[in-house]
Coordinates of C-alpha atoms in Angstrom, one line a residue:
Chain K
X1 CA -2.0 -22.9 25.2
X2 CA 0.4 -25.5 25.0
X3 CA 0.1 -27.8 22.1
X4 CA 0.9 -31.1 23.6
X5 CA 0.5 -33.1 19.9
X6 CA 3.7 -31.3 19.0
X7 CA 5.9 -33.8 21.9
X8 CA 3.9 -36.7 21.7
X9 CA 3.7 -37.3 18.7
X10 CA 1.6 -40.7 17.8
X11 CA 3.7 -42.0 14.5
X12 CA 6.6 -42.7 17.0
X13 CA 10.0 -40.8 16.5
X14 CA 9.0 -37.7 19.3
X15 CA 11.7 -35.1 19.2
X16 CA 13.1 -35.8 15.3
X17 CA 9.9 -36.2 14.0
X18 CA 8.5 -32.9 15.1
X19 CA 11.6 -31.4 13.7
X20 CA 11.1 -32.8 10.3
X21 CA 7.9 -31.3 10.2
X22 CA 8.8 -27.7 11.3
X23 CA 11.5 -28.6 8.6
X24 CA 8.7 -29.2 5.9
X25 CA 6.4 -26.5 6.9
X26 CA 9.2 -23.8 7.9
X27 CA 11.4 -25.0 5.5
X28 CA 10.5 -22.8 2.1
X29 CA 9.6 -19.6 4.1
X30 CA 12.7 -19.7 5.9
X31 CA 15.0 -20.4 2.9
X32 CA 12.9 -18.1 0.9
X33 CA 12.9 -15.2 3.5
X34 CA 16.8 -15.5 3.7
X35 CA 17.3 -15.5 -0.2
X36 CA 14.9 -12.4 -1.3
X37 CA 14.9 -10.4 2.2
X38 CA 17.6 -10.9 4.5
X39 CA 20.6 -11.5 2.6
X40 CA 20.1 -8.4 0.2
X41 CA 19.3 -6.7 3.5
X42 CA 22.6 -7.7 4.9
X43 CA 24.4 -6.9 1.2
X44 CA 23.0 -3.8 1.3
X45 CA 24.4 -2.7 4.6
X46 CA 27.9 -3.8 3.3
X47 CA 27.3 -1.8 0.0
X48 CA 26.7 1.2 2.1
X49 CA 29.9 1.3 3.5
X50 CA 31.5 1.2 -0.1
X51 CA 32.4 4.3 -2.7
X52 CA 29.9 2.1 -5.0
X53 CA 29.1 3.0 -8.8
X54 CA 26.2 1.4 -10.3
X55 CA 28.1 1.8 -13.6
X56 CA 31.5 1.4 -13.7
X57 CA 34.4 -0.3 -14.0
X58 CA 36.1 0.8 -10.8
X59 CA 36.4 -1.7 -8.3
X60 CA 34.2 -0.6 -5.1
X61 CA 36.3 0.9 -2.2
X62 CA 35.5 0.5 1.5
X63 CA 35.3 4.0 2.9
X64 CA 33.4 3.0 6.4
X65 CA 31.1 5.3 7.7
X66 CA 31.8 8.0 5.1
X67 CA 28.6 7.9 3.4
X68 CA 26.6 8.0 6.5
X69 CA 28.7 11.4 7.6
X70 CA 28.2 13.0 3.9
X71 CA 24.3 12.2 3.9
X72 CA 24.8 14.0 7.4
X73 CA 26.3 17.2 5.6
X74 CA 24.0 16.9 2.6
X75 CA 21.4 19.8 2.4
X76 CA 19.0 17.8 0.1
X77 CA 18.9 14.9 2.3
X78 CA 17.9 17.3 5.1
X79 CA 15.5 18.9 2.7
X80 CA 14.3 15.6 2.2
X81 CA 13.8 14.4 5.7
X82 CA 12.2 17.9 6.6
X83 CA 9.7 17.6 3.6
X84 CA 9.0 14.3 4.9
X85 CA 8.3 15.3 8.3
X86 CA 6.0 18.4 7.2
X87 CA 4.2 16.2 5.1
X88 CA 3.3 13.6 7.9
X89 CA 2.6 16.3 10.7
X90 CA -0.2 17.8 8.4
X91 CA -1.8 15.1 6.5
X92 CA -1.8 12.2 9.4
X93 CA -3.4 14.1 11.6
X94 CA -6.0 15.8 8.7
X95 CA -6.5 11.9 7.6
X96 CA -7.5 11.2 11.2
X97 CA -9.8 13.4 11.8
X98 CA -11.8 13.0 8.5
X99 CA -11.5 9.5 9.0
X100 CA -12.8 9.7 12.2
X101 CA -15.9 12.0 11.5
X102 CA -16.9 9.7 8.8
X103 CA -16.7 6.8 11.0
X104 CA -19.0 8.4 13.4
X105 CA -21.4 9.4 11.1
X106 CA -21.7 5.7 9.7
X107 CA -22.1 4.4 12.7
X108 CA -26.2 5.1 12.3
X109 CA -27.8 2.8 10.4
X110 CA -29.4 4.7 7.4
X111 CA -30.4 3.6 3.8
X112 CA -27.6 3.0 1.5
X113 CA -24.9 2.7 4.7
X114 CA -23.0 -0.3 3.2
X115 CA -23.2 0.8 -0.5
X116 CA -21.5 4.1 0.2
X117 CA -19.1 2.9 3.0
X118 CA -17.5 0.6 0.3
X119 CA -17.2 3.1 -2.4
X120 CA -15.8 5.4 0.0
X121 CA -13.0 2.8 0.4
X122 CA -12.1 2.4 -3.3
X123 CA -9.1 5.1 -3.5
X124 CA -7.2 3.2 -0.9
X125 CA -7.2 0.1 -3.1
X126 CA -6.8 1.4 -6.6
X127 CA -3.4 2.0 -7.9
X128 CA -1.3 4.8 -6.0
X129 CA 0.6 5.5 -9.0
X130 CA -3.0 6.2 -10.9
X131 CA -3.7 8.0 -8.0
X132 CA -0.9 10.7 -8.9
X133 CA -1.5 10.4 -12.5
X134 CA -5.4 11.6 -12.2
X135 CA -4.1 14.3 -9.6
X136 CA -1.3 15.5 -12.3
X137 CA -4.3 15.5 -15.1
X138 CA -6.8 17.8 -13.0
X139 CA -4.3 20.0 -11.7
X140 CA -3.5 20.8 -15.5
X141 CA -4.1 24.7 -16.0
X142 CA -5.6 24.6 -19.3
X143 CA -7.8 21.6 -19.5
X144 CA -8.0 20.1 -16.0
X145 CA -10.8 20.2 -13.8
X146 CA -8.9 22.0 -10.8
X147 CA -7.6 24.8 -13.7
X148 CA -11.1 25.1 -14.6
X149 CA -12.2 26.4 -11.1
X150 CA -9.9 29.7 -12.0
X151 CA -11.8 29.7 -15.3
X152 CA -15.2 29.8 -13.8
X153 CA -14.3 32.3 -11.3
X154 CA -13.1 34.6 -13.6
X155 CA -9.3 34.4 -12.7
X156 CA -6.1 33.4 -14.4
X157 CA -5.6 29.5 -14.5
X158 CA -2.2 28.9 -11.9
X159 CA -0.2 25.9 -12.6
X160 CA 0.2 24.6 -9.3
X161 CA 2.3 22.1 -10.4
X162 CA 5.2 24.6 -11.2
X163 CA 4.8 26.5 -8.3
X164 CA 6.9 24.7 -5.5
X165 CA 4.6 25.4 -2.3
X166 CA 1.3 24.7 -4.7
X167 CA 2.6 21.4 -5.6
X168 CA 3.3 20.5 -2.2
X169 CA -0.3 21.2 -0.9
X170 CA -1.4 19.4 -4.0
X171 CA 0.7 15.9 -2.9
X172 CA -0.8 16.3 0.5
X173 CA -4.2 16.7 -0.8
X174 CA -4.0 13.9 -2.9
X175 CA -2.6 11.5 -0.3
X176 CA -5.5 13.0 2.3
X177 CA -7.6 11.8 -0.6
X178 CA -6.3 8.6 -1.2
X179 CA -5.6 7.4 2.1
X180 CA -8.0 9.1 4.7
X181 CA -10.3 5.4 3.9
X182 CA -7.9 3.5 6.1
X183 CA -8.4 5.9 9.1
X184 CA -12.1 5.5 8.4
X185 CA -12.3 1.6 8.2
X186 CA -9.9 1.0 11.1
X187 CA -11.7 3.4 13.4
X188 CA -15.3 2.4 12.0
X189 CA -14.4 -0.6 13.0
X190 CA -13.4 -0.3 16.1
X191 CA -16.4 2.0 17.1
X192 CA -18.6 -0.7 15.8
X193 CA -17.2 -3.3 18.3
X194 CA -18.3 -1.1 21.3
X195 CA -21.3 -2.0 23.2
X196 CA -24.7 0.0 22.5
X197 CA -25.7 0.1 26.2
X198 CA -22.5 1.9 26.9
X199 CA -23.5 4.9 24.6
X200 CA -27.0 4.4 25.6
X201 CA -26.5 4.5 29.4
X202 CA -24.3 7.6 29.1
X203 CA -27.2 9.3 27.1
X204 CA -30.0 8.7 30.1
X205 CA -27.8 10.0 32.4
X206 CA -28.2 13.3 30.4
X207 CA -24.5 13.9 28.8
X208 CA -25.1 15.8 25.6
X209 CA -23.7 14.4 22.5
X210 CA -20.3 16.2 22.8
X211 CA -19.8 14.9 26.0
X212 CA -20.4 11.6 25.0
X213 CA -18.1 11.7 22.8
X214 CA -14.9 13.4 25.0
X215 CA -15.6 11.4 28.1
X216 CA -16.6 8.0 26.6
X217 CA -16.0 7.4 23.2
X218 CA -12.7 9.0 22.3
X219 CA -10.6 7.5 25.6
X220 CA -11.6 3.9 24.3
X221 CA -10.8 4.9 21.0
X222 CA -7.7 5.8 21.7
X223 CA -5.2 2.5 21.6
X224 CA -7.2 2.3 17.8
X225 CA -6.3 5.3 16.7
X226 CA -3.0 4.8 17.8
X227 CA -2.5 2.0 15.6
X228 CA -3.9 3.7 12.9
X229 CA -1.7 6.2 13.0
X230 CA 1.4 4.2 13.6
X231 CA 0.8 1.8 10.3
X232 CA -0.1 5.3 8.5
X233 CA 3.3 6.7 9.6
X234 CA 4.9 3.9 8.8
X235 CA 3.9 4.0 4.9
X236 CA 3.8 7.8 4.9
X237 CA 7.8 7.2 5.5
X238 CA 8.3 5.5 2.2
X239 CA 5.9 7.3 0.0
X240 CA 7.4 6.6 -3.3
X241 CA 5.1 6.2 -6.5
X242 CA 2.4 8.5 -6.2
X243 CA 4.8 11.5 -6.0
X244 CA 6.9 10.6 -8.5
X245 CA 4.3 9.8 -11.0
X246 CA 2.9 13.4 -10.3
X247 CA 5.8 15.7 -9.7
X248 CA 8.9 13.4 -10.2
X249 CA 10.2 15.2 -6.8
X250 CA 9.9 19.0 -8.6
X251 CA 9.4 21.8 -9.0
X252 CA 13.2 22.0 -7.9
X253 CA 13.8 19.7 -5.0
X254 CA 10.3 20.7 -3.5
X255 CA 8.4 17.0 -3.2
X256 CA 11.6 15.2 -3.2
X257 CA 10.7 12.6 -0.3
X258 CA 13.4 10.6 1.0
X259 CA 12.7 7.8 -1.2
X260 CA 13.0 9.9 -4.3
X261 CA 15.9 11.3 -3.0
X262 CA 17.7 8.2 -2.8
X263 CA 16.1 6.6 -6.1
X264 CA 17.4 9.6 -7.8
X265 CA 21.2 8.9 -5.9
X266 CA 21.2 5.2 -7.1
X267 CA 19.4 5.1 -10.5
X268 CA 19.9 8.9 -11.9
X269 CA 23.6 9.4 -10.3
X270 CA 24.6 5.6 -9.9
X271 CA 25.5 6.6 -6.4
X272 CA 24.7 3.1 -4.8
X273 CA 26.7 3.1 -1.9
X274 CA 25.7 6.6 -0.8
X275 CA 21.9 5.7 -1.5
X276 CA 22.2 3.1 0.6
X277 CA 23.9 4.8 3.7
X278 CA 20.7 6.8 3.4
X279 CA 18.2 3.8 2.6
X280 CA 19.5 2.4 6.0
X281 CA 19.0 5.9 7.9
X282 CA 15.5 6.0 6.7
X283 CA 14.8 2.2 7.9
X284 CA 16.5 3.3 11.4
X285 CA 14.0 6.1 11.8
X286 CA 11.0 3.6 10.3
X287 CA 12.5 0.8 13.0
X288 CA 12.8 3.1 15.6
X289 CA 9.3 4.4 15.5
X290 CA 8.1 0.7 15.2
X291 CA 9.8 -0.5 18.4
X292 CA 8.5 2.1 20.4
X293 CA 4.9 2.1 19.1
X294 CA 4.8 -1.8 18.9
X295 CA 6.3 -1.6 22.5
X296 CA 3.8 0.9 23.6
X297 CA 0.4 -1.0 21.9
X298 CA 1.4 -4.2 23.0
X299 CA 1.8 -2.9 26.9
X300 CA -1.4 -1.5 26.4
X301 CA -2.9 -4.6 25.6
X302 CA -1.2 -6.8 28.3
X303 CA -2.4 -4.6 30.9
Chain D
X1 CA -37.4 12.9 7.2
X2 CA -35.9 15.1 10.1
X3 CA -33.9 18.1 9.3
X4 CA -30.8 16.8 10.8
X5 CA -30.9 13.7 8.8
X6 CA -31.2 15.5 5.6
X7 CA -28.2 17.2 6.2
X8 CA -26.1 13.7 7.3
X9 CA -27.5 12.7 3.6
X10 CA -26.4 15.5 1.9
X11 CA -22.9 15.9 3.4
X12 CA -22.5 12.2 2.7
X13 CA -23.6 12.5 -0.9
X14 CA -21.6 15.5 -1.1
X15 CA -18.3 14.0 0.7
X16 CA -18.9 10.7 -2.0
X17 CA -19.3 12.8 -4.8
X18 CA -15.7 14.3 -4.0
X19 CA -14.0 10.8 -3.3
X20 CA -15.5 9.8 -6.8
X21 CA -14.9 12.4 -8.9
X22 CA -11.5 11.9 -10.1
X23 CA -12.5 8.1 -11.2
X24 CA -15.4 9.8 -12.8
X25 CA -13.6 12.8 -14.3
X26 CA -10.8 10.2 -16.1
X27 CA -13.8 8.1 -17.7
X28 CA -15.5 11.3 -18.9
X29 CA -12.3 12.1 -20.3
X30 CA -11.8 8.9 -22.0
X31 CA -14.5 8.7 -23.8
X32 CA -13.5 12.3 -25.5
X33 CA -12.7 12.3 -28.9
X34 CA -8.8 13.6 -29.0
X35 CA -9.5 17.4 -29.9
X36 CA -12.3 17.9 -27.4
X37 CA -9.6 16.6 -24.9
X38 CA -8.0 20.0 -24.9
X39 CA -10.4 22.9 -25.7
X40 CA -10.6 25.7 -23.6
X41 CA -12.4 26.3 -21.8
X42 CA -13.2 22.9 -20.8
X43 CA -16.0 21.0 -21.9
X44 CA -17.4 18.9 -19.0
X45 CA -19.5 16.3 -21.3
X46 CA -18.1 14.8 -24.7
X47 CA -20.9 15.6 -27.6
X48 CA -20.1 12.4 -29.2
X49 CA -18.7 9.5 -26.9
X50 CA -16.1 7.5 -28.7
X51 CA -14.0 4.9 -27.9
X52 CA -11.0 6.1 -30.0
X53 CA -9.0 6.5 -26.7
X54 CA -9.1 2.7 -26.0
X55 CA -8.1 1.6 -29.3
X56 CA -5.6 3.5 -29.8
X57 CA -4.7 2.3 -26.7
X58 CA -4.5 -1.6 -27.7
X59 CA -3.6 -1.0 -31.8
X60 CA -0.5 1.4 -31.3
X61 CA 1.2 1.0 -27.8
X62 CA 2.5 -2.2 -26.2
X63 CA -0.4 -1.6 -23.3
X64 CA -1.7 -5.2 -24.2
X65 CA 2.1 -6.5 -23.4
X66 CA 2.2 -4.5 -20.4
X67 CA -1.3 -6.4 -19.0
X68 CA 0.1 -9.7 -20.0
X69 CA 3.3 -8.6 -18.0
X70 CA 1.4 -7.6 -14.9
X71 CA -1.1 -10.6 -14.9
X72 CA 1.6 -13.0 -15.1
X73 CA 3.9 -11.5 -12.3
X74 CA 0.6 -11.1 -10.2
X75 CA -0.4 -15.1 -10.6
X76 CA 3.0 -16.0 -10.2
X77 CA 3.2 -13.5 -6.8
X78 CA 0.1 -15.1 -5.6
X79 CA 0.7 -18.5 -6.1
X80 CA 4.6 -18.6 -4.3
X81 CA 3.4 -16.4 -1.5
X82 CA 0.4 -18.8 -0.8
X83 CA 2.3 -21.8 -0.7
X84 CA 4.7 -21.1 1.4
X85 CA 2.6 -18.9 3.6
X86 CA 0.4 -21.7 4.4
X87 CA 3.0 -24.2 5.2
X88 CA 4.2 -21.2 7.3
X89 CA 1.3 -20.3 9.0
X90 CA 0.3 -23.8 10.2
X91 CA 3.4 -24.1 12.1
X92 CA 3.1 -20.6 13.4
X93 CA -0.6 -21.5 14.7
X94 CA 0.3 -25.2 15.8
X95 CA 3.7 -25.9 17.0
X96 CA 5.9 -24.5 19.6
X97 CA 9.3 -24.0 18.8
X98 CA 12.7 -22.6 19.4
X99 CA 12.8 -19.0 18.3
X100 CA 8.9 -19.0 17.3
X101 CA 8.9 -15.7 18.8
X102 CA 11.6 -13.7 17.2
X103 CA 10.7 -15.4 13.9
X104 CA 7.2 -13.9 14.3
X105 CA 8.8 -10.6 15.3
X106 CA 10.7 -10.6 12.0
X107 CA 7.8 -11.2 9.8
X108 CA 6.1 -8.3 11.2
X109 CA 9.5 -6.0 11.2
X110 CA 10.1 -6.9 7.7
X111 CA 6.9 -5.2 6.9
X112 CA 8.0 -1.9 8.2
X113 CA 11.5 -1.4 5.8
X114 CA 11.1 0.9 2.9
X115 CA 11.1 -0.7 -0.7
X116 CA 13.4 1.8 -1.5
X117 CA 16.1 -0.1 0.8
X118 CA 15.5 -3.5 -0.7
X119 CA 15.5 -2.0 -4.3
X120 CA 19.1 -1.4 -4.8
X121 CA 20.4 -4.8 -3.5
X122 CA 17.8 -6.6 -5.3
X123 CA 18.5 -4.8 -8.2
X124 CA 22.5 -5.9 -7.8
X125 CA 21.7 -9.4 -7.3
X126 CA 19.2 -9.7 -10.1
X127 CA 21.7 -8.3 -12.5
X128 CA 24.4 -10.6 -11.4
X129 CA 21.6 -13.6 -12.1
X130 CA 21.2 -12.0 -15.4
X131 CA 17.2 -11.9 -14.6
X132 CA 16.6 -8.1 -15.0
X133 CA 13.7 -7.4 -17.3
X134 CA 12.2 -10.2 -16.9
X135 CA 9.2 -11.3 -14.7
X136 CA 10.9 -13.5 -12.7
X137 CA 12.9 -10.2 -11.2
X138 CA 9.7 -8.9 -10.1
X139 CA 8.0 -12.0 -9.2
X140 CA 10.9 -12.2 -6.3
X141 CA 10.8 -8.8 -5.3
X142 CA 7.1 -8.5 -5.1
X143 CA 7.3 -11.9 -3.0
X144 CA 9.5 -10.0 -0.6
X145 CA 6.6 -8.4 0.6
X146 CA 3.8 -11.1 -0.1
X147 CA 5.5 -13.7 1.5
X148 CA 5.6 -12.2 5.0
X149 CA 2.6 -10.7 4.8
X150 CA 0.5 -13.8 3.7
X151 CA 1.7 -15.4 6.4
X152 CA 1.1 -12.8 9.0
X153 CA -2.4 -12.9 7.7
X154 CA -3.3 -16.6 7.5
X155 CA -1.8 -17.2 11.2
X156 CA -4.4 -15.1 12.3
X157 CA -7.2 -16.7 10.3
X158 CA -5.8 -20.4 11.6
X159 CA -5.7 -19.4 15.3
X160 CA -9.2 -19.1 14.9
X161 CA -10.1 -22.5 14.1
X162 CA -10.1 -25.2 17.1
X163 CA -7.2 -27.1 17.3
X164 CA -9.5 -30.2 18.6
X165 CA -10.3 -30.6 15.0
X166 CA -6.7 -31.4 13.9
X167 CA -6.4 -33.6 16.9
X168 CA -9.1 -35.4 16.1
X169 CA -8.5 -36.3 12.6
X170 CA -4.6 -37.1 13.9
X171 CA -6.4 -39.8 15.7
X172 CA -8.2 -41.0 12.7
X173 CA -4.9 -41.6 11.0
X174 CA -4.3 -38.3 9.5
X175 CA -0.7 -36.9 9.0
X176 CA -0.1 -33.4 9.6
X177 CA 0.4 -32.6 5.7
X178 CA -3.1 -34.2 5.1
X179 CA -4.7 -32.1 8.4
X180 CA -3.5 -29.0 6.3
X181 CA -5.1 -30.2 3.2
X182 CA -8.7 -31.5 4.1
X183 CA -9.1 -29.6 7.6
X184 CA -7.4 -26.7 7.6
X185 CA -7.5 -24.8 4.0
X186 CA -11.1 -25.7 3.7
X187 CA -12.1 -24.4 7.0
X188 CA -9.4 -21.0 6.3
X189 CA -10.5 -20.5 2.9
X190 CA -12.2 -16.8 3.5
X191 CA -9.1 -15.8 4.8
X192 CA -7.3 -17.6 2.1
X193 CA -9.1 -15.9 -0.6
X194 CA -8.8 -12.7 1.3
X195 CA -5.0 -12.8 1.0
X196 CA -5.1 -13.9 -2.2
X197 CA -6.8 -10.9 -3.4
X198 CA -4.9 -8.6 -1.7
X199 CA -1.5 -9.6 -2.9
X200 CA -2.8 -9.7 -6.2
X201 CA -3.9 -6.4 -6.1
X202 CA -0.6 -5.3 -4.4
X203 CA 1.2 -7.1 -6.9
X204 CA -0.7 -5.3 -9.6
X205 CA -0.4 -2.0 -8.3
X206 CA 3.2 -2.1 -7.4
X207 CA 5.3 0.4 -9.0
X208 CA 8.9 1.1 -7.6
X209 CA 9.9 -2.5 -8.5
X210 CA 8.8 -2.3 -11.7
X211 CA 10.3 1.1 -12.4
X212 CA 13.5 -0.3 -11.0
X213 CA 14.1 -3.5 -12.9
X214 CA 12.1 -3.3 -15.9
X215 CA 13.7 -0.5 -18.5
X216 CA 12.8 -2.8 -21.2
X217 CA 9.1 -2.4 -22.9
X218 CA 8.8 -6.2 -23.2
X219 CA 9.2 -6.7 -19.3
X220 CA 7.2 -3.8 -18.1
X221 CA 3.8 -4.0 -16.1
X222 CA 1.2 -1.5 -16.7
X223 CA 1.6 0.9 -13.8
X224 CA 5.2 1.8 -15.2
X225 CA 3.7 1.7 -19.0
X226 CA 1.1 4.0 -17.8
X227 CA 3.9 6.6 -16.8
X228 CA 6.0 6.2 -20.0
X229 CA 2.9 7.7 -21.7
X230 CA 3.9 11.2 -20.0
X231 CA 6.9 11.6 -22.5
X232 CA 9.4 14.9 -21.9
X233 CA 7.4 17.6 -23.8
X234 CA 3.8 15.3 -24.8
X235 CA 1.6 13.8 -22.2
X236 CA -0.8 11.3 -24.0
X237 CA -3.9 12.1 -21.9
X238 CA -6.1 9.8 -24.3
X239 CA -3.8 7.0 -23.9
X240 CA -3.6 7.7 -20.1
X241 CA -6.8 8.0 -19.2
X242 CA -8.4 5.2 -21.4
X243 CA -4.9 2.8 -19.7
X244 CA -6.0 4.2 -16.1
X245 CA -9.7 3.1 -16.7
X246 CA -8.7 -0.8 -17.9
X247 CA -6.1 -0.9 -15.0
X248 CA -8.1 0.5 -12.2
X249 CA -11.3 -1.6 -13.3
X250 CA -10.0 -5.0 -12.2
X251 CA -9.2 -3.6 -8.9
X252 CA -12.5 -2.3 -8.5
X253 CA -14.4 -5.2 -8.9
X254 CA -11.7 -7.1 -7.1
X255 CA -12.3 -5.0 -4.1
X256 CA -16.3 -5.2 -4.4
X257 CA -16.1 -8.8 -4.7
X258 CA -14.1 -9.5 -1.3
X259 CA -14.6 -6.3 0.6
X260 CA -16.1 -7.8 3.3
X261 CA -13.0 -10.7 3.9
X262 CA -10.6 -7.5 3.5
X263 CA -12.1 -4.9 5.6
X264 CA -12.1 -8.0 8.5
X265 CA -8.8 -9.1 7.6
X266 CA -7.6 -5.7 7.7
X267 CA -9.2 -4.2 10.9
X268 CA -8.7 -7.5 12.7
X269 CA -5.0 -7.4 11.8
X270 CA -4.6 -3.8 12.7
X271 CA -6.5 -4.0 15.7
X272 CA -4.4 -7.0 17.4
X273 CA -1.4 -6.4 15.7

């Protein structure tokens, strides 16, 4: 809808007045965005083409794409990418399944429905770093809650966080525990918007529950599922604080996700040129996925 | 109660217990005495509940400084984000101008950027400006997320307010800023409150920028402060669990308070892009 007011301003002054309004309303945002977002992003691109040390008296040297090429040759970069992809492929589908199941369960009114729904969402909003901390505590072999399970089963406690595979598993469990509520609430909201008659008419026709779900609910829910998975994917690509607190990327490099590897390169090894080039590659991955998903989502919305 | 209904309650309850168990567990741990903390086999409940951990936390560590910093950073981030974002949202929802679509696209896309990419150039810029180790550095860094996010969220709310209201007020002689102040902001207040709390929680929770920009105890916020209780050789779980409870509680209370708006805003945003 066109807003006619903009162009036929009653106070007189026409276009210039309109421009003036826009400067007032948008000016602060544009200045802000440029100063703390656009400029730093361009600056980091500039840095990524240099051999640039964080603490050094030697001036940065322009080296073109060398940092990018080095990253592609760096086994630890590929290791981080592999960890990231494995993590995403395991965690997100599980979060989706759990979120969907619980969302379906909550579609029927029952006593305590609302308060339970609220309580279930808590992990998603409370500090990710606290979540990492709690899991690290629970996984302590001697006095942790999970370590205690071994004791109850009369087994020697296993230190999860010193075993690469178990640590990776623990990070995945932590992430599922923390973020499944996002899937839950997104799908719950989408399901709540469905007209009731739809389900009822299907039930009168004699379709059983699983058929109703597969043939009617799931297709209608697909757009919401796609959006929820996309948003989780973007978030999972930049996972940092909970893992950093829980494992610091270890043992070895078992949980060195991309953001952690980049962080270590920048602020432990002070190699910020190299770190920035990897940061850009991570961003390009995120943007490619975003463009692809956004174009799909908007196309579906238009048609 | 039907059998299927019983199973449902049973399942939901079991799941709820599993979800909340870690919080309950750190609370129980926080009121244990220091000796009982490390007993083996594990003791589930403290024989004599004590708030010794909390007392130690406040008296022997800079926890209150961390808390003060967290509050300052969060309040200023929220204020800046709201001021800038309300103006911009009004423009986005009411005016047509050249470059509106690309600009709103920029707002959306910047939210996809990983924080680590921004942390490095922001670190360099802040080092040059000599504002590392000050709350100001974190306020600016948090604004990189807060401003676009708040704009995007409030624009959605403003679009649902009928334009006829603005027009009527303008005919009565109200300026555009007057319309915004007397009509739009009061009507959009549920959305603005939701955005405020969301940004507050974001800033309160933020870890990466805080870790990068503050190495000085005086400037640290809670998430990084807590992390420093995990030393190389010794992890002070008594302090950590007490600190965790104090830090998590405000988020839970805030969340309970506004969950209806928050969920509405979140899901609405998620579904409509």
